[in-house]
JSON list of C-alpha atoms in Angstrom, two decimals:
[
{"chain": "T", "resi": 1250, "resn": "UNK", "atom": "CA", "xyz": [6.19, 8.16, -12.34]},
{"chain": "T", "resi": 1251, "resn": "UNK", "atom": "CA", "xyz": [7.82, 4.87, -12.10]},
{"chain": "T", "resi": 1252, "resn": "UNK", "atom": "CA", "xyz": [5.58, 2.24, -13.87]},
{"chain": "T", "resi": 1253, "resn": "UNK", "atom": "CA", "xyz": [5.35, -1.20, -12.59]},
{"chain": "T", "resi": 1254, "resn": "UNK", "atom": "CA", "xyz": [4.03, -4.29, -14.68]},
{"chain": "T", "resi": 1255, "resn": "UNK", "atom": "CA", "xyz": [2.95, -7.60, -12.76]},
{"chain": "T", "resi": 1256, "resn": "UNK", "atom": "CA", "xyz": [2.80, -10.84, -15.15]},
{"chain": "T", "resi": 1257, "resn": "UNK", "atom": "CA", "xyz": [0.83, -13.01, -14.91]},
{"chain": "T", "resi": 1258, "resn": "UNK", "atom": "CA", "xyz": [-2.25, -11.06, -14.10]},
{"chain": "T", "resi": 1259, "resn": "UNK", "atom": "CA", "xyz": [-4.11, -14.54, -12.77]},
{"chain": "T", "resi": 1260, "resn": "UNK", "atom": "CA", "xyz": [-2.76, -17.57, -12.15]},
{"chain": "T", "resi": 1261, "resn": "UNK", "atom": "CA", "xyz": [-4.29, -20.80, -10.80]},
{"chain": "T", "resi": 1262, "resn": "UNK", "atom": "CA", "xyz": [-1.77, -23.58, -9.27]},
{"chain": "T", "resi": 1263, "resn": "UNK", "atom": "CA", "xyz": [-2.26, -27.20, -7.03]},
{"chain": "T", "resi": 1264, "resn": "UNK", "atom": "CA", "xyz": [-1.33, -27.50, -3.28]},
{"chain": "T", "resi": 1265, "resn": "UNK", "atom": "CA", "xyz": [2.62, -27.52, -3.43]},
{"chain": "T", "resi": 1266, "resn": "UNK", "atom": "CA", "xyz": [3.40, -26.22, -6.44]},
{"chain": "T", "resi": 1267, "resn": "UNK", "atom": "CA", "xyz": [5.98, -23.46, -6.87]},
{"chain": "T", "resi": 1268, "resn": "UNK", "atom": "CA", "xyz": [4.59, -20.26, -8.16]},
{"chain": "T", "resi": 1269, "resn": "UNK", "atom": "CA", "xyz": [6.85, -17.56, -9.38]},
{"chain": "T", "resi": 1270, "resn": "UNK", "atom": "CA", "xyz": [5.02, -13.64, -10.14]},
{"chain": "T", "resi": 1271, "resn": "UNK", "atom": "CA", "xyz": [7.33, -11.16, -11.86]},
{"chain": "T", "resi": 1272, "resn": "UNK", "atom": "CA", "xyz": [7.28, -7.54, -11.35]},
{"chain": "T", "resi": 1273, "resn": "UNK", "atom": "CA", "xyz": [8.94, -5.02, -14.23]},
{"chain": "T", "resi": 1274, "resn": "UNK", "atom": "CA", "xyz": [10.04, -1.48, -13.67]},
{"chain": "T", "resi": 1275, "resn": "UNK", "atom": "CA", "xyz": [9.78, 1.48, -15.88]},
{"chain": "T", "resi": 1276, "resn": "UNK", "atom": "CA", "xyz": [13.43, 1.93, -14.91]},
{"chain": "T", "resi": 1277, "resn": "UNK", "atom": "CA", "xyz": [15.74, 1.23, -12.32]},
{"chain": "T", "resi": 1278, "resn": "UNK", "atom": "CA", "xyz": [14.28, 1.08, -8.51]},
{"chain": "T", "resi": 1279, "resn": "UNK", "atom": "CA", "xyz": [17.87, -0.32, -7.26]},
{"chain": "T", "resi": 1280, "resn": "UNK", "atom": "CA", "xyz": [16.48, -2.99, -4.96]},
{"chain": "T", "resi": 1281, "resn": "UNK", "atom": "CA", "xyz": [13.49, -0.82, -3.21]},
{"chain": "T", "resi": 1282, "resn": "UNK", "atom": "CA", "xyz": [11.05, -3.36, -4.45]},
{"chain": "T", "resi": 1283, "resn": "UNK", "atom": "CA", "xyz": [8.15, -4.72, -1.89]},
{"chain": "T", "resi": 1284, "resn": "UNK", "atom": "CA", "xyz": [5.79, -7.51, -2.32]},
{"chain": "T", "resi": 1285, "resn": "UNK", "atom": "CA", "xyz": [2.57, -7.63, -0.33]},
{"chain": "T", "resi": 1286, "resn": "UNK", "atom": "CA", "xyz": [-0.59, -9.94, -0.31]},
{"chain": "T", "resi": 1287, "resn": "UNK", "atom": "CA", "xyz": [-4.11, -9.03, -0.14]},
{"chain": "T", "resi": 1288, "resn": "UNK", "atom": "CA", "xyz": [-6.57, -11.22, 0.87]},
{"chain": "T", "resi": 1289, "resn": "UNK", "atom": "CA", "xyz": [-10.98, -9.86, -0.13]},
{"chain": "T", "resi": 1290, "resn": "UNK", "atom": "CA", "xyz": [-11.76, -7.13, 2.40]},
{"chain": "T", "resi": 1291, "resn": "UNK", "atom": "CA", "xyz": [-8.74, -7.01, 3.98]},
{"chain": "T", "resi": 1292, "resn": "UNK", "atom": "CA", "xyz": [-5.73, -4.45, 4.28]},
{"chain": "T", "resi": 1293, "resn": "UNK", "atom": "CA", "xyz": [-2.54, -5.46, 1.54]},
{"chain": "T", "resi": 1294, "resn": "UNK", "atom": "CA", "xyz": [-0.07, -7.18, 3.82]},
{"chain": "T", "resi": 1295, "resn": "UNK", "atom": "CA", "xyz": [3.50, -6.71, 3.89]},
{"chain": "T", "resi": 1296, "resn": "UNK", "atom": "CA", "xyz": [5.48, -10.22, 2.67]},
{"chain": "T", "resi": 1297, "resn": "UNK", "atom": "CA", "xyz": [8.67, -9.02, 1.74]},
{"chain": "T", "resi": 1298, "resn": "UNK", "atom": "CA", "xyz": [10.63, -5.67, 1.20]},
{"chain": "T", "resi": 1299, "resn": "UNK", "atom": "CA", "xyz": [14.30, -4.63, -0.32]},
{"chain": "T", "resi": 1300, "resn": "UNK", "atom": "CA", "xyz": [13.67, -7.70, -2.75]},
{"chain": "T", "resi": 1301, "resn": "UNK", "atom": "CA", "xyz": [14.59, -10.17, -0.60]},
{"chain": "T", "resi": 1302, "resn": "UNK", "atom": "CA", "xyz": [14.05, -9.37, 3.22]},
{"chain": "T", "resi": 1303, "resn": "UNK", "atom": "CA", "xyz": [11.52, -11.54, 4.58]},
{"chain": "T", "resi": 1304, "resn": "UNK", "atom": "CA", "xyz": [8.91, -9.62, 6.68]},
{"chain": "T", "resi": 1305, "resn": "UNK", "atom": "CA", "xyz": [8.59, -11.02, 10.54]},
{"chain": "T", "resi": 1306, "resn": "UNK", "atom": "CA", "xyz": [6.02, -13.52, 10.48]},
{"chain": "T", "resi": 1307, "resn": "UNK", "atom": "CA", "xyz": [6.04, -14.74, 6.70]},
{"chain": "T", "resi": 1308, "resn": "UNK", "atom": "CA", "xyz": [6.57, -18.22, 5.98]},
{"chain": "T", "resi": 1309, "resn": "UNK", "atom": "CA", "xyz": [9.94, -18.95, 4.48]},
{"chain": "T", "resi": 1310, "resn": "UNK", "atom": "CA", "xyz": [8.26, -20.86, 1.43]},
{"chain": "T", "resi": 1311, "resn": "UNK", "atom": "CA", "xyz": [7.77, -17.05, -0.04]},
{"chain": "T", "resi": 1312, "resn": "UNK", "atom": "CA", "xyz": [10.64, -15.28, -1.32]},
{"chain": "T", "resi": 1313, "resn": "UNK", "atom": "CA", "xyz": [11.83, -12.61, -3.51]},
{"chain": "T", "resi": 1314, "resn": "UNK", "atom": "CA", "xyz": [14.66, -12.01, -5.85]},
{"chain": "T", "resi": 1315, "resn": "UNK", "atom": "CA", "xyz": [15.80, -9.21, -8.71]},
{"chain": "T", "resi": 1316, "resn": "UNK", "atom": "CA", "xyz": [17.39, -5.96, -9.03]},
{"chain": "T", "resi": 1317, "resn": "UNK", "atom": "CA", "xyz": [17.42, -2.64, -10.71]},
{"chain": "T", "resi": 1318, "resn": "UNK", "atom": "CA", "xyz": [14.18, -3.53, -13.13]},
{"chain": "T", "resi": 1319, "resn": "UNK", "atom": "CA", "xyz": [13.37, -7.18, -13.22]},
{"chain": "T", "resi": 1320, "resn": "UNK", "atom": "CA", "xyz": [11.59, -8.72, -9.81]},
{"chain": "T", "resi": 1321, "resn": "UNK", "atom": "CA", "xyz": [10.29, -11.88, -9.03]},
{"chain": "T", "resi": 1322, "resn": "UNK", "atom": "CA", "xyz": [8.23, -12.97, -5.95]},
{"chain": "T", "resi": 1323, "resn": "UNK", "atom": "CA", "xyz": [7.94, -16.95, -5.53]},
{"chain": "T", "resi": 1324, "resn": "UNK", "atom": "CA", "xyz": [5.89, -19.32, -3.32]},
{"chain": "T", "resi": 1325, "resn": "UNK", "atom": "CA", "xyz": [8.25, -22.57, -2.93]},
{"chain": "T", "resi": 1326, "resn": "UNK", "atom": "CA", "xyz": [5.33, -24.58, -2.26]},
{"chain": "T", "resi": 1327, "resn": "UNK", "atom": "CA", "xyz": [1.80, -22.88, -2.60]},
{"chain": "T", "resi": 1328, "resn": "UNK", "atom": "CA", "xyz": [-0.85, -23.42, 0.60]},
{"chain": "T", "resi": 1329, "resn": "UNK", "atom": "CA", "xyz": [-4.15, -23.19, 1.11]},
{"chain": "T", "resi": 1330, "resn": "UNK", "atom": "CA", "xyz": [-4.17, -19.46, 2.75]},
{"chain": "T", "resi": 1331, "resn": "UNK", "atom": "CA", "xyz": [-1.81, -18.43, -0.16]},
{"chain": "T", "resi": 1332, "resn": "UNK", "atom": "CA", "xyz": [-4.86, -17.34, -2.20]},
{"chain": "T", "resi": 1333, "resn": "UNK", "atom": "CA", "xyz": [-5.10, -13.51, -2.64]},
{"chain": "T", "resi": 1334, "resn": "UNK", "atom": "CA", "xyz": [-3.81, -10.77, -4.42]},
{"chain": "T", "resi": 1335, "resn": "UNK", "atom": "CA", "xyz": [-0.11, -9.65, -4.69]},
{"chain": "T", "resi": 1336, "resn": "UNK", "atom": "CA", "xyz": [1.10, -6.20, -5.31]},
{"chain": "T", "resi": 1337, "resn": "UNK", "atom": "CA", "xyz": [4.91, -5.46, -6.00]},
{"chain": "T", "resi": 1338, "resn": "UNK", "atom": "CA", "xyz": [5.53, -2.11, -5.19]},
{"chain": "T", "resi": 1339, "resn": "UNK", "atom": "CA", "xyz": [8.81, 0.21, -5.53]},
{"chain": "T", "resi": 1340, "resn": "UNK", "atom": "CA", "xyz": [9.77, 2.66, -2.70]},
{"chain": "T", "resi": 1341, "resn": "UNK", "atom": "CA", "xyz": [12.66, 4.22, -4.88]},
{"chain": "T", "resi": 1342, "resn": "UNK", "atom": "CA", "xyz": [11.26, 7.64, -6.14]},
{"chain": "T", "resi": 1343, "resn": "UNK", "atom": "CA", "xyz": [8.25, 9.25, -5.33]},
{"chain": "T", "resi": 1344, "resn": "UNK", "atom": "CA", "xyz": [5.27, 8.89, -6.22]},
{"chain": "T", "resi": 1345, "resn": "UNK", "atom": "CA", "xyz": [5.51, 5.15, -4.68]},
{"chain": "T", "resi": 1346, "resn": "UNK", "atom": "CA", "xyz": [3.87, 3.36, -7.52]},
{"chain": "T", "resi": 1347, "resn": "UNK", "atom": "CA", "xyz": [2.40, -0.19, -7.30]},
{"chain": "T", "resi": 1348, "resn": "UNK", "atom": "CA", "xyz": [1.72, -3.24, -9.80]},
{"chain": "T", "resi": 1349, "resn": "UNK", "atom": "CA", "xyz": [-1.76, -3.48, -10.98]},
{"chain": "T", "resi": 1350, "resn": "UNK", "atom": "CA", "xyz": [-1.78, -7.21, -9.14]},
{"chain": "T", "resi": 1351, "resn": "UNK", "atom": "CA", "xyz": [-1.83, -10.94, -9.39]},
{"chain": "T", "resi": 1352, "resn": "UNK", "atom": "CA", "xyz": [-4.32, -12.90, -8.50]},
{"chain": "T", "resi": 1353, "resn": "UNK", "atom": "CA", "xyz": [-3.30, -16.60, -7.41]},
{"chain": "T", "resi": 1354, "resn": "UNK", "atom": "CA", "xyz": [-6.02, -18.95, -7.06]},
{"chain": "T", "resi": 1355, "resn": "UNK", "atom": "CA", "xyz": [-5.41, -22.00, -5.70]},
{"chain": "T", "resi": 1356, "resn": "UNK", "atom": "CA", "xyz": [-6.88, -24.88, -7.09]},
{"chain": "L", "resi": 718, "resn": "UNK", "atom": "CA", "xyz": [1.82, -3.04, 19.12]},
{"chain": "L", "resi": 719, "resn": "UNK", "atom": "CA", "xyz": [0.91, -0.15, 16.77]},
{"chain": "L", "resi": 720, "resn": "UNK", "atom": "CA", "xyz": [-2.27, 0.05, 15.14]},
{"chain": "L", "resi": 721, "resn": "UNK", "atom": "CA", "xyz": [-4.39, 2.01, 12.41]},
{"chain": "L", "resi": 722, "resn": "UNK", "atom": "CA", "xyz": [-7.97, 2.87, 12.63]},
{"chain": "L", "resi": 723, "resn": "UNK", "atom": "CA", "xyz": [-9.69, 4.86, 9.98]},
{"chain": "L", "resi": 724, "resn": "UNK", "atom": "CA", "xyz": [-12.86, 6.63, 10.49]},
{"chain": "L", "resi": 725, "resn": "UNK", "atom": "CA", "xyz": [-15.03, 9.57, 8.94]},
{"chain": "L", "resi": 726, "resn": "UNK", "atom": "CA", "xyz": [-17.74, 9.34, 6.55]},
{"chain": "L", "resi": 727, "resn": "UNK", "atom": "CA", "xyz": [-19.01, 6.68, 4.10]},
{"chain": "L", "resi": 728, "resn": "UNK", "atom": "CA", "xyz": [-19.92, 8.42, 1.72]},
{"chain": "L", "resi": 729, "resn": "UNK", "atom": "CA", "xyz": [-19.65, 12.36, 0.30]},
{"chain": "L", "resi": 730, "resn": "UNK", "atom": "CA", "xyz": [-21.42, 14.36, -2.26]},
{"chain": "L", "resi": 731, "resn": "UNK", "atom": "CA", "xyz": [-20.27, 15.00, -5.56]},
{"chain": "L", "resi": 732, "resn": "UNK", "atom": "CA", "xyz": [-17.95, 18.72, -5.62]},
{"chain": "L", "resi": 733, "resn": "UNK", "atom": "CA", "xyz": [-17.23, 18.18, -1.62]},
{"chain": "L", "resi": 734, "resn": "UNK", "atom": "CA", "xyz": [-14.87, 17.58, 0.39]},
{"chain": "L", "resi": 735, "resn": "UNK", "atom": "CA", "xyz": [-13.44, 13.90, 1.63]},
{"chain": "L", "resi": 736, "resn": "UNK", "atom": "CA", "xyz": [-11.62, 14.21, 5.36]},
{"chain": "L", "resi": 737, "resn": "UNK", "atom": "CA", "xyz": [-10.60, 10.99, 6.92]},
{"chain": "L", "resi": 738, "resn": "UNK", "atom": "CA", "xyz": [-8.52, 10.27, 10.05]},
{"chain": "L", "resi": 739, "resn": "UNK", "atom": "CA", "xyz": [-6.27, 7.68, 10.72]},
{"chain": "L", "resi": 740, "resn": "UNK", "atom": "CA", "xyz": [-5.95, 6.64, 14.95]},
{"chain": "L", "resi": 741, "resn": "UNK", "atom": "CA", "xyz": [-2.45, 5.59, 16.24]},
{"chain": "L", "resi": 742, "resn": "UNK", "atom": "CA", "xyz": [-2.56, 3.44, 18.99]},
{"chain": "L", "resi": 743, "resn": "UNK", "atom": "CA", "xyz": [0.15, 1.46, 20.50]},
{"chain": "L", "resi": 744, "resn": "UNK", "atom": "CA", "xyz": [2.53, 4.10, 19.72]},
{"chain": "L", "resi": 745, "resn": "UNK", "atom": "CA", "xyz": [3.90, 7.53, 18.92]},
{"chain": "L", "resi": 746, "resn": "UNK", "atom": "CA", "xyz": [3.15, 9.23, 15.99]},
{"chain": "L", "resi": 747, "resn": "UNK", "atom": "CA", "xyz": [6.52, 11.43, 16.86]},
{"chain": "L", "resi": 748, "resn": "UNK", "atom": "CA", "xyz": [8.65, 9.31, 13.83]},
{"chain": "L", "resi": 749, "resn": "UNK", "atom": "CA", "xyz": [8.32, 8.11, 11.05]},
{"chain": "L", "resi": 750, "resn": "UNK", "atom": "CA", "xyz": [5.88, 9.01, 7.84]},
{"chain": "L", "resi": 751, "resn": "UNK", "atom": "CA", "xyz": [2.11, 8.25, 7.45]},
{"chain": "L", "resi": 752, "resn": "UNK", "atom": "CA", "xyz": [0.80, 7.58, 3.97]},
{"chain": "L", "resi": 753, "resn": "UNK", "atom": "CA", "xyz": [-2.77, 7.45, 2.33]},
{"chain": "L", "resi": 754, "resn": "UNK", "atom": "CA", "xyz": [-3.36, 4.75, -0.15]},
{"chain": "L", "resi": 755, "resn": "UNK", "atom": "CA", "xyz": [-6.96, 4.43, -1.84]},
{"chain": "L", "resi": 756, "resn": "UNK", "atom": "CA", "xyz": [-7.80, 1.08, -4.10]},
{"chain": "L", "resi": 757, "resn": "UNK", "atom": "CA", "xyz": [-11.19, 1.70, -6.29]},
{"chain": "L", "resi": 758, "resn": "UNK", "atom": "CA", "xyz": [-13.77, -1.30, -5.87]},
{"chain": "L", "resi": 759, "resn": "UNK", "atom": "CA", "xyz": [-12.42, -4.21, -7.62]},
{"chain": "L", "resi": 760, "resn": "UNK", "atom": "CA", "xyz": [-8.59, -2.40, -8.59]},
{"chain": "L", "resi": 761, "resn": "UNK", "atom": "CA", "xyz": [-5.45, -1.90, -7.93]},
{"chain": "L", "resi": 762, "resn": "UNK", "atom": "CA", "xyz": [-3.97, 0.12, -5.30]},
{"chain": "L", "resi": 763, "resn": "UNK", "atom": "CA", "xyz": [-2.86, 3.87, -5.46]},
{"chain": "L", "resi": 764, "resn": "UNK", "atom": "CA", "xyz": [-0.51, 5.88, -3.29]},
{"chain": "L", "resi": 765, "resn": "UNK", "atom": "CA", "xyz": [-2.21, 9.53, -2.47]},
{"chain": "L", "resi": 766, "resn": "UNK", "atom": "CA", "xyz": [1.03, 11.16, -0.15]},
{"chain": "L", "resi": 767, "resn": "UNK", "atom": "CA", "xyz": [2.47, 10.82, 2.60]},
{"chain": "L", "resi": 768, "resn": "UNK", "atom": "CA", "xyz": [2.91, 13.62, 6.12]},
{"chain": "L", "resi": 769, "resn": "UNK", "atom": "CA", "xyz": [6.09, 13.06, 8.08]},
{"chain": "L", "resi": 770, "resn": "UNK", "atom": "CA", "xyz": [5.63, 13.52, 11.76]},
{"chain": "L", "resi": 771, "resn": "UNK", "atom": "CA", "xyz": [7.87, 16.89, 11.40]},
{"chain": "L", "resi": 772, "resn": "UNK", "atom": "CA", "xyz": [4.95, 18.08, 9.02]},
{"chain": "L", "resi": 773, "resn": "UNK", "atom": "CA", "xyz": [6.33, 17.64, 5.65]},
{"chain": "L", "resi": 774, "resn": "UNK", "atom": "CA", "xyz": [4.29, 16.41, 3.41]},
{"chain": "L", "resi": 775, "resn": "UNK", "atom": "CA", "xyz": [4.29, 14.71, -0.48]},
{"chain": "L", "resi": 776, "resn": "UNK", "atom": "CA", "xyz": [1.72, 14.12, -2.74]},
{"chain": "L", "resi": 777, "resn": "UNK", "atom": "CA", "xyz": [1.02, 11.95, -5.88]},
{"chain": "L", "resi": 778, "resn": "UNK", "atom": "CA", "xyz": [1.03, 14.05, -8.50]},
{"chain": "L", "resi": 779, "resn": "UNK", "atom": "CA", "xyz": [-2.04, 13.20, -9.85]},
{"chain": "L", "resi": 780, "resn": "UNK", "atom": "CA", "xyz": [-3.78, 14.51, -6.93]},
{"chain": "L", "resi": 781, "resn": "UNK", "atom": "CA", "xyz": [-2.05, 17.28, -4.93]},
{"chain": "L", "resi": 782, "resn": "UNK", "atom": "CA", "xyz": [-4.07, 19.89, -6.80]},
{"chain": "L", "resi": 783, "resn": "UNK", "atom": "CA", "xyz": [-7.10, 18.47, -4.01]},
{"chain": "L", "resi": 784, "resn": "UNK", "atom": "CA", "xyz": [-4.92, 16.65, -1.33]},
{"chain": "L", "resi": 785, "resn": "UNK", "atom": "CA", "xyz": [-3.78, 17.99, 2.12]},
{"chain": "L", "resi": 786, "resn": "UNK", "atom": "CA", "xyz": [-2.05, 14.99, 5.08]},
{"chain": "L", "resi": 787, "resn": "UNK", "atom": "CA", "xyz": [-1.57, 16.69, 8.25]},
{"chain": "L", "resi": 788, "resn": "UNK", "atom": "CA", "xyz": [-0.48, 15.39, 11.25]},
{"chain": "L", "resi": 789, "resn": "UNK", "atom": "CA", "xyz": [-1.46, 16.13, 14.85]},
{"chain": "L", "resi": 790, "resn": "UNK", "atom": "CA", "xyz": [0.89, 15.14, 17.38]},
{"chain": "L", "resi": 791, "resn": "UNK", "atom": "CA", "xyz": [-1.25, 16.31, 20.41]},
{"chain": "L", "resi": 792, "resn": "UNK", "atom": "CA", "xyz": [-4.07, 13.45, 19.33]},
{"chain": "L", "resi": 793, "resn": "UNK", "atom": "CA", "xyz": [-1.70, 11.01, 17.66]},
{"chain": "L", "resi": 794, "resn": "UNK", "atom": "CA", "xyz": [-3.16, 11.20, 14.49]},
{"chain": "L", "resi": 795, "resn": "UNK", "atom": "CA", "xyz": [-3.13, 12.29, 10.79]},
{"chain": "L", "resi": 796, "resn": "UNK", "atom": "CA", "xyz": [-5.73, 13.20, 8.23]},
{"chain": "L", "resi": 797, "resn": "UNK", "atom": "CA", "xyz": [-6.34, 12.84, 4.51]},
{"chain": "L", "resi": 798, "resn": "UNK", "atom": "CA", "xyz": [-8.73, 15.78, 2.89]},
{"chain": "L", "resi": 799, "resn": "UNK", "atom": "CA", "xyz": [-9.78, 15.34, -0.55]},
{"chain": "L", "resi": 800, "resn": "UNK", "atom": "CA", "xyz": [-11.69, 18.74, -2.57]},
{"chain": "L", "resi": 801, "resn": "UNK", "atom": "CA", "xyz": [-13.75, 18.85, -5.04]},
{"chain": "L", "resi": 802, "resn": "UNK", "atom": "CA", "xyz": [-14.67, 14.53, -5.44]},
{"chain": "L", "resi": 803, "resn": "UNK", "atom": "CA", "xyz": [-16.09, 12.66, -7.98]},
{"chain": "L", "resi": 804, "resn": "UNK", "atom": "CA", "xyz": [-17.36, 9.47, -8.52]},
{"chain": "L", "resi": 805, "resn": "UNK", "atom": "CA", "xyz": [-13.73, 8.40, -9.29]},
{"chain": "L", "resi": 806, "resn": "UNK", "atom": "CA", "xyz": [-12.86, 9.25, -5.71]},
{"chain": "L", "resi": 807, "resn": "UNK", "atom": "CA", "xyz": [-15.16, 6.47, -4.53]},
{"chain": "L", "resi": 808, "resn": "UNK", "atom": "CA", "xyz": [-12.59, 3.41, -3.02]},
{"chain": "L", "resi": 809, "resn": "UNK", "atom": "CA", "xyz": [-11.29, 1.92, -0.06]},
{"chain": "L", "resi": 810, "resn": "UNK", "atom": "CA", "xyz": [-9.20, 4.33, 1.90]},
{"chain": "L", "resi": 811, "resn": "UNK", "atom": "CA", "xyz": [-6.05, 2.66, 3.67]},
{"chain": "L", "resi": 812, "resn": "UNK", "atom": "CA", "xyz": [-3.81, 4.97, 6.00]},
{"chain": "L", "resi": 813, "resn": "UNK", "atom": "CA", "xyz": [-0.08, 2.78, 6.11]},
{"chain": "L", "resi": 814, "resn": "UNK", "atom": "CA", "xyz": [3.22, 3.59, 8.25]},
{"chain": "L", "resi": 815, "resn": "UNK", "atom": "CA", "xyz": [6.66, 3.78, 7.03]},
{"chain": "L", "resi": 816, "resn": "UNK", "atom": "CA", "xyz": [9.48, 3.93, 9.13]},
{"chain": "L", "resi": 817, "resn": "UNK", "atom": "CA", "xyz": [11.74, 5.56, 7.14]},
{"chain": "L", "resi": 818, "resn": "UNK", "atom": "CA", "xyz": [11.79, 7.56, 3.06]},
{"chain": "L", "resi": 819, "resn": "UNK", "atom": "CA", "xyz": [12.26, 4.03, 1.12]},
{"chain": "L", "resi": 820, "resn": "UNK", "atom": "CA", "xyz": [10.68, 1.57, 3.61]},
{"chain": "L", "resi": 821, "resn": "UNK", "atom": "CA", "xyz": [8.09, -0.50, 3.15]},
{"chain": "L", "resi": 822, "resn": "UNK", "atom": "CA", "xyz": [4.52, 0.40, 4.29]},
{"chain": "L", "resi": 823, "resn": "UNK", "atom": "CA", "xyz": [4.70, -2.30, 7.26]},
{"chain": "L", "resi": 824, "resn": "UNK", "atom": "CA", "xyz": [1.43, -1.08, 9.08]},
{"chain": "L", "resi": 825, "resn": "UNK", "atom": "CA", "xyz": [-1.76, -0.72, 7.51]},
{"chain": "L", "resi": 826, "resn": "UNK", "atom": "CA", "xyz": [-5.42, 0.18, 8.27]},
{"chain": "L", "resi": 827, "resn": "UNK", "atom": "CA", "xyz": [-7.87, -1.74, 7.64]},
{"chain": "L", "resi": 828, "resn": "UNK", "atom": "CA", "xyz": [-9.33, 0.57, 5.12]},
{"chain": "L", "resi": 829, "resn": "UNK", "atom": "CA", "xyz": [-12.58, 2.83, 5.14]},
{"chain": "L", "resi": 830, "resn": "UNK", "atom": "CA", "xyz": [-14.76, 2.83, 2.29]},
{"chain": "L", "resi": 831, "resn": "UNK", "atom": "CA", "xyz": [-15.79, 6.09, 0.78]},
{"chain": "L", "resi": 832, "resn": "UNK", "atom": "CA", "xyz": [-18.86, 6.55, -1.67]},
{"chain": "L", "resi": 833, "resn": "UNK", "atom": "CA", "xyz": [-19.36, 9.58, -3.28]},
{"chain": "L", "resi": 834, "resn": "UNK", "atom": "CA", "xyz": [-22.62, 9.74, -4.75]},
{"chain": "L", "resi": 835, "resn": "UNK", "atom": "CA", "xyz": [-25.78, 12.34, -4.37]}
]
């Protein structure tokens, strides 16, 4: 199985702030890395898939970057609603594996 | 617009069996694949396997000793059975699309929670 490690596993940031969350792989996942956000008692929702492809619908102040092992997911200027959990996940090999999460609090 | 609905029971006894369906509606279930992913109160999330609408089927490894996805075109819907459960089996239950082998899972559920307890 392909391992993936989220850092930080919390993180608490202001209103506008830029907030980056990396993602590591186990070993290369090319660029089949997803991001999604999960918000208490709701489904995870897709942000942003390939790395970098924005999902329909998602702000532009998220983004996402990397390659092969090394991912990053960044918020150019957290919000309010941005609270929640976010998963990176790889689609690469199966099994589809998933981070353990990041929590992002905003303060 | 497609949707997901889960339904089937809350909650199952110990050394049973788990069966939950996930609805389409707003679409065909003739294309693409249809996953399972389960997230344990308070954790992270964790793929089970995915049916393709041809009938193929993949499981984590972890649990295809007690998983079978099927798919039932005639109803539009798919279904996740789980043998022999513990109290580790006790999460949210999320049934996801994928349009194609490395997409994203861009359609979710919104999760039924299973409790197995006597």
């Amino acid at each position: 199985d392909v391992q993936m490690t989220q850092s930080p596993s919390s993180l608490a940031a202001s209103v506008g702030d830029r907030v980056t969350v990396t993602c590591r792989a186990g070993q290369s996942v090319a660029f089949n890395l997803n991001w999604y956000q999960q918000k208490p008692g709701q489904a995870p929702k897709l942000l942003v898939f390939a790395t970098s492809s924005l999902q329909s619908g998602v702000p532009l102040r998220f983004s996402g970057d990397g390659s092969g092992t090394s991912f990053t997911l960044t918020i150019s200027s957290l919000q309010p609603e941005d609270f929640g959990t976010y998963f990176c996940q790889q689609t690469y090999m199966t099994p589809w594996t998933f981070g353990q999460g990041t929590t992002v609090e905003v303060k | 617009q497609v949707q997901l609905q889960e339904s089937g029971p809350g909650l199952v006894k110990p050394s049973e069996t788990l069966s939950l369906t996930c609805n389409v509606s707003g679409g065909s279930i003739n294309t693409h694949f249809w996953n399972w992913i389960r997230q344990p109160p308070g954790k992270g999330l964790e793929w089970i396997g995915y049916v393709h609408y041809s009938g193929s089927t993949n499981y984590s490894p972890s649990l295809k000793s007690r998983v079978i996805i099927s798919v039932d075109t005639s109803e539009n819907h798919f279904s996740l059975t789980l043998t022999s459960v513990t109290a580790a089996d006790t999460a949210m239950y999320f049934c996801a699309r994928q349009r194609g082998f490395s997409s994203p899972f861009d359609i979710w559920g919104q999760g039924a929670l299973v409790t197995v307890s006597s």
